[in-house]
Amino acid sequence: MAKKYYAVRVGKVPGIYQTWDDCKKNVHGFPAAEYKSFTSMEEAKAYMGQEAVQEINGKNGNGNMEDVMPDNDYAFVDGSFNIATGVYGYGGFLMHDGVRYELSGNGSDEEMASMRNVAGEILGSMAAIKKAIELGLKEISVFYDYAGIKAWAVGEWKRNKKGTVEYYNYIASVRDSINIRFVKVRGHSGVEGNEEADRLAKRAVGLC
């Protein structure tokens, strides 16, 4: 029997899994889960919106940070959600000319909160790009760990919620002002910038 790859685009922990049991754990009971099986890793990555993205894993060395890290202007962003309060938020930082600009914010809009931490992921990406434009940058590399940050921005994923529609529209509105390079990292894998963004996102929603 041909090997299968299970791509979870929207679920508890989005990613590509090699067994149905692992896939099921991440989609069973999750509202509006999006997932699909493929016979090749390439097809699974394309479905996830990763075909043009180099994934960086800080623990096992599958990606080398020095190979992709820009010399100057870049940002790391992440999102979080506080189940107890219904508050979503983002954290991260932007580096420009050796200066670190911290990014942080939160919200409790009911419709946005239905997206849980994904709402924070989206707001974090937008905050980084807004800050880059404010600083007069012509290009910025945004490091993220949730596939939708690139996929929604470039129109690869359907936009059926307030947050995703507003995110896509914002990116479209600034394309002539700044060149945005999206770079995916694997979450919780030891990539220092991603770990820091995760800590700041949790702090923004009162989890630490």
PDB file of C-alpha atoms in Angstrom:
ATOM      1  CA  MET A   1       0.000   0.000   0.000  1.00  0.00           C
ATOM      2  CA  ALA A   2       1.329   3.436  -0.952  1.00  0.00           C
ATOM      3  CA  LYS A   3       2.573   5.608   1.886  1.00  0.00           C
ATOM      4  CA  LYS A   4       0.300   8.521   2.795  1.00  0.00           C
ATOM      5  CA  TYR A   5       0.968  11.960   4.212  1.00  0.00           C
ATOM      6  CA  TYR A   6      -1.796  13.684   6.156  1.00  0.00           C
ATOM      7  CA  ALA A   7      -1.705  17.478   5.902  1.00  0.00           C
ATOM      8  CA  VAL A   8      -3.621  19.341   8.620  1.00  0.00           C
ATOM      9  CA  ARG A   9      -4.077  22.885   7.388  1.00  0.00           C
ATOM     10  CA  VAL A  10      -6.471  23.963  10.143  1.00  0.00           C
ATOM     11  CA  GLY A  11      -6.556  21.935  13.342  1.00  0.00           C
ATOM     12  CA  LYS A  12      -5.264  21.703  16.898  1.00  0.00           C
ATOM     13  CA  VAL A  13      -1.641  21.583  15.693  1.00  0.00           C
ATOM     14  CA  PRO A  14      -1.354  22.223  11.928  1.00  0.00           C
ATOM     15  CA  GLY A  15       1.312  20.200  10.182  1.00  0.00           C
ATOM     16  CA  ILE A  16       2.056  17.149   8.071  1.00  0.00           C
ATOM     17  CA  TYR A  17       1.619  13.759   9.733  1.00  0.00           C
ATOM     18  CA  GLN A  18       2.588  10.291   8.545  1.00  0.00           C
ATOM     19  CA  THR A  19      -0.188   8.292  10.252  1.00  0.00           C
ATOM     20  CA  TRP A  20      -3.951   8.699  10.315  1.00  0.00           C
ATOM     21  CA  ASP A  21      -3.961   8.342  14.110  1.00  0.00           C
ATOM     22  CA  ASP A  22      -1.687  11.385  14.510  1.00  0.00           C
ATOM     23  CA  CYS A  23      -3.793  13.336  12.033  1.00  0.00           C
ATOM     24  CA  LYS A  24      -7.044  12.373  13.759  1.00  0.00           C
ATOM     25  CA  LYS A  25      -5.767  13.629  17.129  1.00  0.00           C
ATOM     26  CA  ASN A  26      -5.379  17.082  15.622  1.00  0.00           C
ATOM     27  CA  VAL A  27      -8.676  17.350  13.742  1.00  0.00           C
ATOM     28  CA  HIS A  28     -11.202  15.328  15.747  1.00  0.00           C
ATOM     29  CA  GLY A  29     -13.508  17.732  17.553  1.00  0.00           C
ATOM     30  CA  PHE A  30     -11.809  20.810  16.101  1.00  0.00           C
ATOM     31  CA  PRO A  31     -14.344  23.233  14.517  1.00  0.00           C
ATOM     32  CA  ALA A  32     -13.950  23.697  10.741  1.00  0.00           C
ATOM     33  CA  ALA A  33     -10.826  21.526  10.560  1.00  0.00           C
ATOM     34  CA  GLU A  34      -9.151  21.389   7.145  1.00  0.00           C
ATOM     35  CA  TYR A  35      -7.061  18.355   6.245  1.00  0.00           C
ATOM     36  CA  LYS A  36      -6.319  16.020   3.366  1.00  0.00           C
ATOM     37  CA  SER A  37      -4.204  12.959   2.573  1.00  0.00           C
ATOM     38  CA  PHE A  38      -1.566  12.775  -0.159  1.00  0.00           C
ATOM     39  CA  THR A  39       0.777  10.152  -1.568  1.00  0.00           C
ATOM     40  CA  SER A  40       3.790  12.478  -1.663  1.00  0.00           C
ATOM     41  CA  MET A  41       5.346  14.984   0.716  1.00  0.00           C
ATOM     42  CA  GLU A  42       5.565  17.542  -2.105  1.00  0.00           C
ATOM     43  CA  GLU A  43       1.783  17.489  -2.611  1.00  0.00           C
ATOM     44  CA  ALA A  44       1.201  17.746   1.143  1.00  0.00           C
ATOM     45  CA  LYS A  45       3.513  20.757   1.392  1.00  0.00           C
ATOM     46  CA  ALA A  46       1.800  22.442  -1.551  1.00  0.00           C
ATOM     47  CA  TYR A  47      -1.566  21.992   0.186  1.00  0.00           C
ATOM     48  CA  MET A  48      -0.101  23.541   3.322  1.00  0.00           C
ATOM     49  CA  GLY A  49       1.111  26.550   1.332  1.00  0.00           C
ATOM     50  CA  GLN A  50       4.751  25.643   1.910  1.00  0.00           C
ATOM     51  CA  GLU A  51       5.880  25.008  -1.657  1.00  0.00           C
ATOM     52  CA  ALA A  52       7.938  28.196  -1.790  1.00  0.00           C
ATOM     53  CA  VAL A  53       8.889  28.299   1.882  1.00  0.00           C
ATOM     54  CA  GLN A  54      11.980  26.824   3.498  1.00  0.00           C
ATOM     55  CA  GLU A  55      11.061  25.377   6.865  1.00  0.00           C
ATOM     56  CA  ILE A  56      13.631  25.887   9.591  1.00  0.00           C
ATOM     57  CA  ASN A  57      14.016  23.471  12.458  1.00  0.00           C
ATOM     58  CA  GLY A  58      16.366  24.629  15.162  1.00  0.00           C
ATOM     59  CA  LYS A  59      16.748  21.259  16.889  1.00  0.00           C
ATOM     60  CA  ASN A  60      17.475  18.693  14.214  1.00  0.00           C
ATOM     61  CA  GLY A  61      19.355  20.856  11.770  1.00  0.00           C
ATOM     62  CA  ASN A  62      16.988  20.347   8.827  1.00  0.00           C
ATOM     63  CA  GLY A  63      17.354  24.041   8.138  1.00  0.00           C
ATOM     64  CA  ASN A  64      20.263  26.358   8.777  1.00  0.00           C
ATOM     65  CA  MET A  65      19.369  29.757  10.207  1.00  0.00           C
ATOM     66  CA  GLU A  66      22.472  31.322   8.685  1.00  0.00           C
ATOM     67  CA  ASP A  67      21.302  30.268   5.226  1.00  0.00           C
ATOM     68  CA  VAL A  68      18.069  32.219   5.422  1.00  0.00           C
ATOM     69  CA  MET A  69      18.457  34.891   8.098  1.00  0.00           C
ATOM     70  CA  PRO A  70      18.632  38.346   6.496  1.00  0.00           C
ATOM     71  CA  ASP A  71      21.588  40.554   7.264  1.00  0.00           C
ATOM     72  CA  ASN A  72      19.412  43.410   8.462  1.00  0.00           C
ATOM     73  CA  ASP A  73      15.625  43.710   8.524  1.00  0.00           C
ATOM     74  CA  TYR A  74      13.515  40.836   9.824  1.00  0.00           C
ATOM     75  CA  ALA A  75      10.778  40.037  12.322  1.00  0.00           C
ATOM     76  CA  PHE A  76       9.643  37.024  14.346  1.00  0.00           C
ATOM     77  CA  VAL A  77       5.957  36.819  15.271  1.00  0.00           C
ATOM     78  CA  ASP A  78       3.686  34.404  17.136  1.00  0.00           C
ATOM     79  CA  GLY A  79       0.183  34.270  18.571  1.00  0.00           C
ATOM     80  CA  SER A  80      -1.453  32.998  21.743  1.00  0.00           C
ATOM     81  CA  PHE A  81      -4.897  32.596  23.305  1.00  0.00           C
ATOM     82  CA  ASN A  82      -6.074  32.656  26.907  1.00  0.00           C
ATOM     83  CA  ILE A  83      -8.994  30.238  27.182  1.00  0.00           C
ATOM     84  CA  ALA A  84      -9.971  31.527  30.618  1.00  0.00           C
ATOM     85  CA  THR A  85     -10.415  35.138  29.488  1.00  0.00           C
ATOM     86  CA  GLY A  86     -11.131  34.784  25.767  1.00  0.00           C
ATOM     87  CA  VAL A  87      -8.244  37.133  24.996  1.00  0.00           C
ATOM     88  CA  TYR A  88      -6.076  36.531  21.916  1.00  0.00           C
ATOM     89  CA  GLY A  89      -2.801  38.281  21.345  1.00  0.00           C
ATOM     90  CA  TYR A  90       0.526  38.431  19.597  1.00  0.00           C
ATOM     91  CA  GLY A  91       4.144  38.917  20.435  1.00  0.00           C
ATOM     92  CA  GLY A  92       7.381  39.283  18.560  1.00  0.00           C
ATOM     93  CA  PHE A  93      10.060  41.699  17.552  1.00  0.00           C
ATOM     94  CA  LEU A  94      11.494  43.447  14.516  1.00  0.00           C
ATOM     95  CA  MET A  95      15.217  43.975  13.979  1.00  0.00           C
ATOM     96  CA  HIS A  96      16.429  46.966  11.944  1.00  0.00           C
ATOM     97  CA  ASP A  97      19.999  48.283  11.886  1.00  0.00           C
ATOM     98  CA  GLY A  98      20.767  46.358  15.056  1.00  0.00           C
ATOM     99  CA  VAL A  99      17.832  47.901  16.938  1.00  0.00           C
ATOM    100  CA  ARG A 100      15.152  45.607  18.386  1.00  0.00           C
ATOM    101  CA  TYR A 101      11.549  46.811  18.265  1.00  0.00           C
ATOM    102  CA  GLU A 102       9.220  44.744  20.443  1.00  0.00           C
ATOM    103  CA  LEU A 103       5.791  43.858  19.045  1.00  0.00           C
ATOM    104  CA  SER A 104       2.904  43.065  21.381  1.00  0.00           C
ATOM    105  CA  GLY A 105      -0.858  43.456  21.545  1.00  0.00           C
ATOM    106  CA  ASN A 106      -4.138  41.700  22.285  1.00  0.00           C
ATOM    107  CA  GLY A 107      -7.887  41.828  21.765  1.00  0.00           C
ATOM    108  CA  SER A 108     -11.146  40.177  22.792  1.00  0.00           C
ATOM    109  CA  ASP A 109     -13.464  40.666  19.807  1.00  0.00           C
ATOM    110  CA  GLU A 110     -15.818  37.660  19.948  1.00  0.00           C
ATOM    111  CA  GLU A 111     -15.594  36.813  16.247  1.00  0.00           C
ATOM    112  CA  MET A 112     -11.810  37.101  16.219  1.00  0.00           C
ATOM    113  CA  ALA A 113     -11.573  35.111  19.465  1.00  0.00           C
ATOM    114  CA  SER A 114     -13.281  32.175  17.725  1.00  0.00           C
ATOM    115  CA  MET A 115      -9.993  31.753  15.830  1.00  0.00           C
ATOM    116  CA  ARG A 116      -8.143  31.425  19.144  1.00  0.00           C
ATOM    117  CA  ASN A 117      -4.352  31.798  18.802  1.00  0.00           C
ATOM    118  CA  VAL A 118      -4.635  32.122  15.007  1.00  0.00           C
ATOM    119  CA  ALA A 119      -6.160  35.581  15.532  1.00  0.00           C
ATOM    120  CA  GLY A 120      -2.969  36.567  17.334  1.00  0.00           C
ATOM    121  CA  GLU A 121      -0.773  35.053  14.613  1.00  0.00           C
ATOM    122  CA  ILE A 122      -2.504  37.229  12.009  1.00  0.00           C
ATOM    123  CA  LEU A 123      -2.306  40.403  14.104  1.00  0.00           C
ATOM    124  CA  GLY A 124       1.364  39.727  14.800  1.00  0.00           C
ATOM    125  CA  SER A 125       2.228  39.492  11.123  1.00  0.00           C
ATOM    126  CA  MET A 126       0.314  42.697  10.409  1.00  0.00           C
ATOM    127  CA  ALA A 127       2.010  44.481  13.326  1.00  0.00           C
ATOM    128  CA  ALA A 128       5.451  43.532  12.007  1.00  0.00           C
ATOM    129  CA  ILE A 129       4.665  44.782   8.511  1.00  0.00           C
ATOM    130  CA  LYS A 130       3.108  48.002   9.830  1.00  0.00           C
ATOM    131  CA  LYS A 131       6.203  48.635  11.927  1.00  0.00           C
ATOM    132  CA  ALA A 132       8.454  48.001   8.941  1.00  0.00           C
ATOM    133  CA  ILE A 133       6.519  50.520   6.869  1.00  0.00           C
ATOM    134  CA  GLU A 134       6.594  53.014   9.750  1.00  0.00           C
ATOM    135  CA  LEU A 135      10.385  52.680   9.770  1.00  0.00           C
ATOM    136  CA  GLY A 136      10.508  53.324   6.027  1.00  0.00           C
ATOM    137  CA  LEU A 137      11.719  49.823   5.115  1.00  0.00           C
ATOM    138  CA  LYS A 138      11.313  48.633   1.542  1.00  0.00           C
ATOM    139  CA  GLU A 139      11.449  44.946   2.437  1.00  0.00           C
ATOM    140  CA  ILE A 140      11.011  42.756   5.482  1.00  0.00           C
ATOM    141  CA  SER A 141      11.383  39.043   6.227  1.00  0.00           C
ATOM    142  CA  VAL A 142       8.638  37.754   8.504  1.00  0.00           C
ATOM    143  CA  PHE A 143       9.454  34.522  10.366  1.00  0.00           C
ATOM    144  CA  TYR A 144       6.344  32.622  11.507  1.00  0.00           C
ATOM    145  CA  ASP A 145       5.319  29.098  12.540  1.00  0.00           C
ATOM    146  CA  TYR A 146       1.664  28.850  11.413  1.00  0.00           C
ATOM    147  CA  ALA A 147       1.230  28.050   7.712  1.00  0.00           C
ATOM    148  CA  GLY A 148      -1.773  30.357   7.309  1.00  0.00           C
ATOM    149  CA  ILE A 149       0.366  33.466   7.796  1.00  0.00           C
ATOM    150  CA  LYS A 150       1.719  33.085   4.275  1.00  0.00           C
ATOM    151  CA  ALA A 151      -1.153  31.088   2.761  1.00  0.00           C
ATOM    152  CA  TRP A 152      -3.860  33.630   3.636  1.00  0.00           C
ATOM    153  CA  ALA A 153      -1.625  36.575   2.753  1.00  0.00           C
ATOM    154  CA  VAL A 154      -1.033  35.367  -0.801  1.00  0.00           C
ATOM    155  CA  GLY A 155      -4.530  33.986  -1.381  1.00  0.00           C
ATOM    156  CA  GLU A 156      -3.668  30.272  -1.240  1.00  0.00           C
ATOM    157  CA  TRP A 157      -6.217  29.554   1.485  1.00  0.00           C
ATOM    158  CA  LYS A 158      -9.898  30.471   1.477  1.00  0.00           C
ATOM    159  CA  ARG A 159     -10.807  33.443   3.614  1.00  0.00           C
ATOM    160  CA  ASN A 160     -14.076  32.811   5.409  1.00  0.00           C
ATOM    161  CA  LYS A 161     -13.580  34.694   8.670  1.00  0.00           C
ATOM    162  CA  LYS A 162     -13.299  38.358   9.580  1.00  0.00           C
ATOM    163  CA  GLY A 163      -9.646  38.066  10.569  1.00  0.00           C
ATOM    164  CA  THR A 164      -8.506  36.267   7.434  1.00  0.00           C
ATOM    165  CA  VAL A 165     -10.375  38.653   5.121  1.00  0.00           C
ATOM    166  CA  GLU A 166      -8.930  41.730   6.829  1.00  0.00           C
ATOM    167  CA  TYR A 167      -5.447  40.191   6.793  1.00  0.00           C
ATOM    168  CA  TYR A 168      -5.534  39.436   3.062  1.00  0.00           C
ATOM    169  CA  ASN A 169      -6.914  42.903   2.285  1.00  0.00           C
ATOM    170  CA  TYR A 170      -4.206  44.569   4.378  1.00  0.00           C
ATOM    171  CA  ILE A 171      -1.391  42.661   2.674  1.00  0.00           C
ATOM    172  CA  ALA A 172      -2.860  43.521  -0.728  1.00  0.00           C
ATOM    173  CA  SER A 173      -3.008  47.207   0.231  1.00  0.00           C
ATOM    174  CA  VAL A 174       0.703  47.436   1.084  1.00  0.00           C
ATOM    175  CA  ARG A 175       2.239  45.294  -1.652  1.00  0.00           C
ATOM    176  CA  ASP A 176       3.337  48.368  -3.590  1.00  0.00           C
ATOM    177  CA  SER A 177       4.950  49.853  -0.483  1.00  0.00           C
ATOM    178  CA  ILE A 178       7.040  46.955   0.803  1.00  0.00           C
ATOM    179  CA  ASN A 179       8.371  43.587  -0.328  1.00  0.00           C
ATOM    180  CA  ILE A 180       7.377  40.911   2.190  1.00  0.00           C
ATOM    181  CA  ARG A 181       9.306  37.647   2.438  1.00  0.00           C
ATOM    182  CA  PHE A 182       7.538  34.981   4.488  1.00  0.00           C
ATOM    183  CA  VAL A 183       9.801  32.368   6.091  1.00  0.00           C
ATOM    184  CA  LYS A 184       8.303  29.422   7.995  1.00  0.00           C
ATOM    185  CA  VAL A 185       9.974  27.997  11.076  1.00  0.00           C
ATOM    186  CA  ARG A 186       8.899  24.940  13.011  1.00  0.00           C
ATOM    187  CA  GLY A 187       7.327  26.032  16.282  1.00  0.00           C
ATOM    188  CA  HIS A 188       8.859  24.979  19.615  1.00  0.00           C
ATOM    189  CA  SER A 189      11.929  23.553  17.902  1.00  0.00           C
ATOM    190  CA  GLY A 190      14.620  25.677  19.505  1.00  0.00           C
ATOM    191  CA  VAL A 191      14.697  28.542  17.000  1.00  0.00           C
ATOM    192  CA  GLU A 192      15.555  31.379  19.374  1.00  0.00           C
ATOM    193  CA  GLY A 193      13.569  34.132  17.652  1.00  0.00           C
ATOM    194  CA  ASN A 194      10.462  31.959  17.502  1.00  0.00           C
ATOM    195  CA  GLU A 195      10.778  30.972  21.158  1.00  0.00           C
ATOM    196  CA  GLU A 196      11.068  34.631  22.145  1.00  0.00           C
ATOM    197  CA  ALA A 197       8.010  35.561  20.044  1.00  0.00           C
ATOM    198  CA  ASP A 198       6.080  32.740  21.735  1.00  0.00           C
ATOM    199  CA  ARG A 199       7.001  34.068  25.193  1.00  0.00           C
ATOM    200  CA  LEU A 200       5.941  37.595  24.275  1.00  0.00           C
ATOM    201  CA  ALA A 201       2.644  36.347  22.812  1.00  0.00           C
ATOM    202  CA  LYS A 202       1.847  34.427  26.000  1.00  0.00           C
ATOM    203  CA  ARG A 203       2.684  37.503  28.071  1.00  0.00           C
ATOM    204  CA  ALA A 204       0.338  39.617  25.925  1.00  0.00           C
ATOM    205  CA  VAL A 205      -2.623  37.431  26.921  1.00  0.00           C
ATOM    206  CA  GLY A 206      -1.643  37.062  30.574  1.00  0.00           C
ATOM    207  CA  LEU A 207      -0.290  33.525  30.449  1.00  0.00           C
ATOM    208  CA  CYS A 208       3.123  34.412  31.842  1.00  0.00           C
TER     209      CYS A 208
END
